[in-house]
PDB file of C-alpha atoms in Angstrom:
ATOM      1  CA  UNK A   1      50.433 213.876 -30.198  1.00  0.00           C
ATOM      2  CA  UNK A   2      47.101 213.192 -31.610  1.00  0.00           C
ATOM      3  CA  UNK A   3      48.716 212.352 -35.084  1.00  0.00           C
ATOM      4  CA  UNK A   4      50.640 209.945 -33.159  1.00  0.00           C
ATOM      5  CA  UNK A   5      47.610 208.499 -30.866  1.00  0.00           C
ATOM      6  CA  UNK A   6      45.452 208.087 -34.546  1.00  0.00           C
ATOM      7  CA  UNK A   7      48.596 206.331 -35.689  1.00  0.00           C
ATOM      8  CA  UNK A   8      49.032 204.124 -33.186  1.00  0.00           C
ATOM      9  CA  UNK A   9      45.431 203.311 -32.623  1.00  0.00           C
ATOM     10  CA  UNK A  10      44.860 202.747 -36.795  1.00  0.00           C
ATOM     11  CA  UNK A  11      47.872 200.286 -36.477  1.00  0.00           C
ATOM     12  CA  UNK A  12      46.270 198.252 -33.334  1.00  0.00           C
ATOM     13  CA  UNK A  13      43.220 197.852 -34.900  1.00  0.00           C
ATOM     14  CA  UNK A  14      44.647 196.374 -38.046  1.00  0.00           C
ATOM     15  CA  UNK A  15      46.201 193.994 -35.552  1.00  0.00           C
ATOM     16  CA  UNK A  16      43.321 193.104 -33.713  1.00  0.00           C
ATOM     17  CA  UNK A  17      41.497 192.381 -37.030  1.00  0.00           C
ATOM     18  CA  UNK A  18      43.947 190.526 -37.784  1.00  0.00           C
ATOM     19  CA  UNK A  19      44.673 188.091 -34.794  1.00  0.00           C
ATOM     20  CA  UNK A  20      40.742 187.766 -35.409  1.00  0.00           C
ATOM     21  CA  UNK A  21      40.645 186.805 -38.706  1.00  0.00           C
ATOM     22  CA  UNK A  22      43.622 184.902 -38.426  1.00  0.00           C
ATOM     23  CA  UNK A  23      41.595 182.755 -35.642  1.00  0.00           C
ATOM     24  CA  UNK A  24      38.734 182.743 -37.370  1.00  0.00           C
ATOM     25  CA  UNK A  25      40.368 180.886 -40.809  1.00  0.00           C
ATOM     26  CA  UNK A  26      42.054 178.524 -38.045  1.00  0.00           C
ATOM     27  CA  UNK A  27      38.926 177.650 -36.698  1.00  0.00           C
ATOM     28  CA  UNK A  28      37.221 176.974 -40.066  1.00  0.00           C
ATOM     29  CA  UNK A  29      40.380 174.892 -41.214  1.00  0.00           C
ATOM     30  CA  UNK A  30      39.908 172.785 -37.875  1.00  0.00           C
ATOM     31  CA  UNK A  31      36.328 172.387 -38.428  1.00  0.00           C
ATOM     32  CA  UNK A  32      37.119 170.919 -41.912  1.00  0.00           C
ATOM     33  CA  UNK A  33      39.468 168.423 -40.748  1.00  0.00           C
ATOM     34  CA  UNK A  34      36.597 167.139 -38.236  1.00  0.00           C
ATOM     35  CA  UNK A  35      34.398 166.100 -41.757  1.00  0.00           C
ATOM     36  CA  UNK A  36      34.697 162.261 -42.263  1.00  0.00           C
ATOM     37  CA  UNK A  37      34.313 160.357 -44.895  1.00  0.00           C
ATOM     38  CA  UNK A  38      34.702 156.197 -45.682  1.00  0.00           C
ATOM     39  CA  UNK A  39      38.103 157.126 -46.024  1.00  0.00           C
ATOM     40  CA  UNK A  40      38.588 158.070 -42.535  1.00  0.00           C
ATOM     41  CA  UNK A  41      38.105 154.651 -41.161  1.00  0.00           C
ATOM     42  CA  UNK A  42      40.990 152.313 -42.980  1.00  0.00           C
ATOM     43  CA  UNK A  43      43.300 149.704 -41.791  1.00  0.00           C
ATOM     44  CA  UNK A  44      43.382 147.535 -38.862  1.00  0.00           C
ATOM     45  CA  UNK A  45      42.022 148.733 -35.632  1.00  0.00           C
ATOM     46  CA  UNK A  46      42.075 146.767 -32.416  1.00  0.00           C
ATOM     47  CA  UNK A  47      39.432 146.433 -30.157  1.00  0.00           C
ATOM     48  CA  UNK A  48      37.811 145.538 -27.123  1.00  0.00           C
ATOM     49  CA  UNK A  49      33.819 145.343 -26.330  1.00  0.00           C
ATOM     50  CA  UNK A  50      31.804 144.490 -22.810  1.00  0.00           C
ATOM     51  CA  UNK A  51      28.569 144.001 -21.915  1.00  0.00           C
ATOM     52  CA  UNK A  52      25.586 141.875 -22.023  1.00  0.00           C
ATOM     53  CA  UNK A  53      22.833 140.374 -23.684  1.00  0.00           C
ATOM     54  CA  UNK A  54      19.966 140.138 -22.120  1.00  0.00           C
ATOM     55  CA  UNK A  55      18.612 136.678 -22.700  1.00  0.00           C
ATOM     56  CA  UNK A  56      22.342 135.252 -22.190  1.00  0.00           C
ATOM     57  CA  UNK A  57      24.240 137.141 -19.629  1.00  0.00           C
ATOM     58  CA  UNK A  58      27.827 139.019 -19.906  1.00  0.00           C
ATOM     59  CA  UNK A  59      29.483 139.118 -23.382  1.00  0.00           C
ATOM     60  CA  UNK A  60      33.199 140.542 -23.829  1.00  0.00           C
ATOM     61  CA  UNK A  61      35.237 140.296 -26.996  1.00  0.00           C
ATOM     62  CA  UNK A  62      38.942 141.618 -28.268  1.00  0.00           C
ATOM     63  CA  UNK A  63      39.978 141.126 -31.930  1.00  0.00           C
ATOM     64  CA  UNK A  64      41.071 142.738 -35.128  1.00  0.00           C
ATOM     65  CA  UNK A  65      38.775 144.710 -37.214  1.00  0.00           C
ATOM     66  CA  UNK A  66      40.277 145.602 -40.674  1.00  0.00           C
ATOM     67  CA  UNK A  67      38.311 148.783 -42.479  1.00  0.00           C
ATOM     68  CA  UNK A  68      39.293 149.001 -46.426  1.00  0.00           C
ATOM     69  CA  UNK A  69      37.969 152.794 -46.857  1.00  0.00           C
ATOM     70  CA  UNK A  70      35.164 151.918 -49.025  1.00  0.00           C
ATOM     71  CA  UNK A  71      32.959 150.651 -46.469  1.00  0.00           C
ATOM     72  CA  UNK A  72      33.784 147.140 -46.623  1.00  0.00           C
ATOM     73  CA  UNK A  73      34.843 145.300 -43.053  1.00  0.00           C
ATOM     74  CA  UNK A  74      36.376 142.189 -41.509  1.00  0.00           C
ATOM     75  CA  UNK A  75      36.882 141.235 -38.052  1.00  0.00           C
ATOM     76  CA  UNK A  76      38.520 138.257 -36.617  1.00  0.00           C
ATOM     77  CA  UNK A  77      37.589 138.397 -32.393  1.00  0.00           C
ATOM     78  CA  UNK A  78      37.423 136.060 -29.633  1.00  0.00           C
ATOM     79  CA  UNK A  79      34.186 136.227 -28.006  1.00  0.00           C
ATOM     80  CA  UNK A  80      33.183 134.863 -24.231  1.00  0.00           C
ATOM     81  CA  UNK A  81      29.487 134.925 -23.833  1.00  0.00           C
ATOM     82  CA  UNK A  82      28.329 134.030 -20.102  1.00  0.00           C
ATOM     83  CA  UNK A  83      31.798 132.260 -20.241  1.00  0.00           C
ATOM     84  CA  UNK A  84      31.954 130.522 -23.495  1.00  0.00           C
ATOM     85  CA  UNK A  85      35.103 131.208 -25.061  1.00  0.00           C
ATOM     86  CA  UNK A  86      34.952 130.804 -28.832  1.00  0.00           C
ATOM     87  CA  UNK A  87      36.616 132.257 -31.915  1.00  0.00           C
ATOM     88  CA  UNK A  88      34.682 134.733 -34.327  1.00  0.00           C
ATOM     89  CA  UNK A  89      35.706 135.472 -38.422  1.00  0.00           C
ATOM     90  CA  UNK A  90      32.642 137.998 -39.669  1.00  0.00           C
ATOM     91  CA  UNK A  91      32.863 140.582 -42.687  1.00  0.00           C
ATOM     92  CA  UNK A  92      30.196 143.724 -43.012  1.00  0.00           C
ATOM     93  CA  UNK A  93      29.848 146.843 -44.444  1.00  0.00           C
ATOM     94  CA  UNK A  94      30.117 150.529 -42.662  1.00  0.00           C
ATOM     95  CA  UNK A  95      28.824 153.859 -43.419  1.00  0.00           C
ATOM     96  CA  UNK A  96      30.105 157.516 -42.136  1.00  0.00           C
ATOM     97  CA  UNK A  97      28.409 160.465 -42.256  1.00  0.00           C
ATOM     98  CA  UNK A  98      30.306 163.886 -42.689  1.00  0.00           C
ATOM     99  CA  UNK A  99      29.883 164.961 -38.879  1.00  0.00           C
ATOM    100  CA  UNK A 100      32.078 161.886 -38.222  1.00  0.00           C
ATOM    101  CA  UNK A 101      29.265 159.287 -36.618  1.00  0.00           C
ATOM    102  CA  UNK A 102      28.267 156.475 -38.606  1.00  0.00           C
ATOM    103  CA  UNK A 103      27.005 152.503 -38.560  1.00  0.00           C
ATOM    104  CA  UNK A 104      27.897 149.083 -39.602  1.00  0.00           C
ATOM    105  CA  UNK A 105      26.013 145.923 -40.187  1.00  0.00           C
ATOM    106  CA  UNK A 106      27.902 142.374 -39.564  1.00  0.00           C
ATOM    107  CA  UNK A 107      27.309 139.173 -41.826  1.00  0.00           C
ATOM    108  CA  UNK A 108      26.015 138.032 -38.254  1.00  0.00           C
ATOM    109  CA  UNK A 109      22.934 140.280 -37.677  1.00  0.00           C
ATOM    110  CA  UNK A 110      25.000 142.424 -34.971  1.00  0.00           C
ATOM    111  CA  UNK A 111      24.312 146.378 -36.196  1.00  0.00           C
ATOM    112  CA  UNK A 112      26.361 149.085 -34.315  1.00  0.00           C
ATOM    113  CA  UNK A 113      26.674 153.109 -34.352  1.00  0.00           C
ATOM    114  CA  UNK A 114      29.919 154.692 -34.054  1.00  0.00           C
ATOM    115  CA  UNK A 115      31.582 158.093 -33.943  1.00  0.00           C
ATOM    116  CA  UNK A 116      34.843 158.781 -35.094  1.00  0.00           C
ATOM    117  CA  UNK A 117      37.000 160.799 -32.737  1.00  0.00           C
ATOM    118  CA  UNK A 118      40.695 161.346 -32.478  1.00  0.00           C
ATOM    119  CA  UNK A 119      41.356 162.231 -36.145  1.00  0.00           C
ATOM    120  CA  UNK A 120      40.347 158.535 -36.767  1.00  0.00           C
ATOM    121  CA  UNK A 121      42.743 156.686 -34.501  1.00  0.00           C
ATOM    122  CA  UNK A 122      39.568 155.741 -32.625  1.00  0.00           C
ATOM    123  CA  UNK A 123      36.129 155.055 -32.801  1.00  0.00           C
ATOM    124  CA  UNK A 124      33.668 154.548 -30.046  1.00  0.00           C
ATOM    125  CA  UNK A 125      30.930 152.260 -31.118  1.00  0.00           C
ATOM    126  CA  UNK A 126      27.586 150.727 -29.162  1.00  0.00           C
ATOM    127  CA  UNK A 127      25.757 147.595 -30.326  1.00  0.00           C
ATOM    128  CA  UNK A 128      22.084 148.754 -31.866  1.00  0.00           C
ATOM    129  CA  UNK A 129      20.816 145.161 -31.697  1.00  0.00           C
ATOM    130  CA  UNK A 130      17.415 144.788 -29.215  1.00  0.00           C
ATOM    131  CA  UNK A 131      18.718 142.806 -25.909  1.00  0.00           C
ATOM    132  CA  UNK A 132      22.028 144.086 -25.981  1.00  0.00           C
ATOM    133  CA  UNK A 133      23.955 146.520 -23.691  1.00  0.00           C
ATOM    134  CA  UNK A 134      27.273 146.415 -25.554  1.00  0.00           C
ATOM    135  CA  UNK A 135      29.741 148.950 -25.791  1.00  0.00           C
ATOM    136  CA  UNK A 136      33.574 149.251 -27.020  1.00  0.00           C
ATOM    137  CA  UNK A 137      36.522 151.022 -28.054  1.00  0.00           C
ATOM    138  CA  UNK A 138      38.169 150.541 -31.503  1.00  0.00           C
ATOM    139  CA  UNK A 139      41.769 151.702 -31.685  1.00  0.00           C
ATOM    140  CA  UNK A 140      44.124 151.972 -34.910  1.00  0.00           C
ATOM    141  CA  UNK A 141      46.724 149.633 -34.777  1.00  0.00           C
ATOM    142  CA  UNK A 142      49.025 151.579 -36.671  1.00  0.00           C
ATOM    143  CA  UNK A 143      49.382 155.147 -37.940  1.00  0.00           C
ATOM    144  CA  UNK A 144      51.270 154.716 -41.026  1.00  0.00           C
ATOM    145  CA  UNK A 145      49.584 156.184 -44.405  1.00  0.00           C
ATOM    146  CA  UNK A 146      49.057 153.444 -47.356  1.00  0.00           C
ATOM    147  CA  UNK A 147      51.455 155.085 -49.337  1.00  0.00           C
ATOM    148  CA  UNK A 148      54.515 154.379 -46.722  1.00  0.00           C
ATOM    149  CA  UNK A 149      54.820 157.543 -45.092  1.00  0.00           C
TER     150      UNK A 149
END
């Protein structure tokens, strides 16, 4: 019996080891795919912002913002500020950081930090400029790769 007990406790070991290494690698693999890169953010996104400046009073906007991947930016928005409705065309550049957070800077002045989330589909972002309170939500408009698949 003891042959057998050494046996069978040898071969459950080995198994524990290996659901624990096994998690282990998994974990590192998933902490990989969370590093980001200018990559990460490419194509069109949609999005929607609220809040307010200061000086002027509420401020919403919903448009199109196009990332190319090499930290280059467009966005084409309609903007109501303290219930002025006009169109917006901007371009700007963006920056990302490995631990997926990162910044842009519009042709406008308007600066904003982001963070990357949901394997890029969407990015959380809030206005850095002094006398704003603006936050939003950017969300990829489609989840096709460039190369058609």
């Amino acid at each position: 019996m003891s042959i057998l007990r050494s046996a069978i406790l040898r071969f459950m070991t080995i198994i524990g080891m290996t659901l624990v290494f096994g998690i282990a690698v998994s974990n590192a693999q998933r902490d990989e795919d969370h590093t980001c890169t200018l990559g990460s953010l490419e194509g069109p996104y949609g999005f929607m912002s609220t809040g307010t400046l200061i000086a002027v009073g509420p401020i919403a906007n919903v448009g199109v913002i196009a990332l190319d991947g090499e930290g280059n930016l467009s966005q084409h928005l309609t903007n109501s500020r303290n219930g002025v409705i006009m169109p917006v065309d901007v371009t700007g550049t963006y920056t990302v950081n490995p631990n997926c957070t990162g910044s842009w800077t519009i042709s406008n002045g308007n600066t904003a930090d982001f963070v990357i989330v949901a394997g890029g589909r969407e990015v959380m972002f809030i206005r850095t400029v002094p006398g704003t309170v603006i936050t939003g939500i950017l969300r990829k408009q489609s989840l096709e790769h460039k190369d058609g698949r």
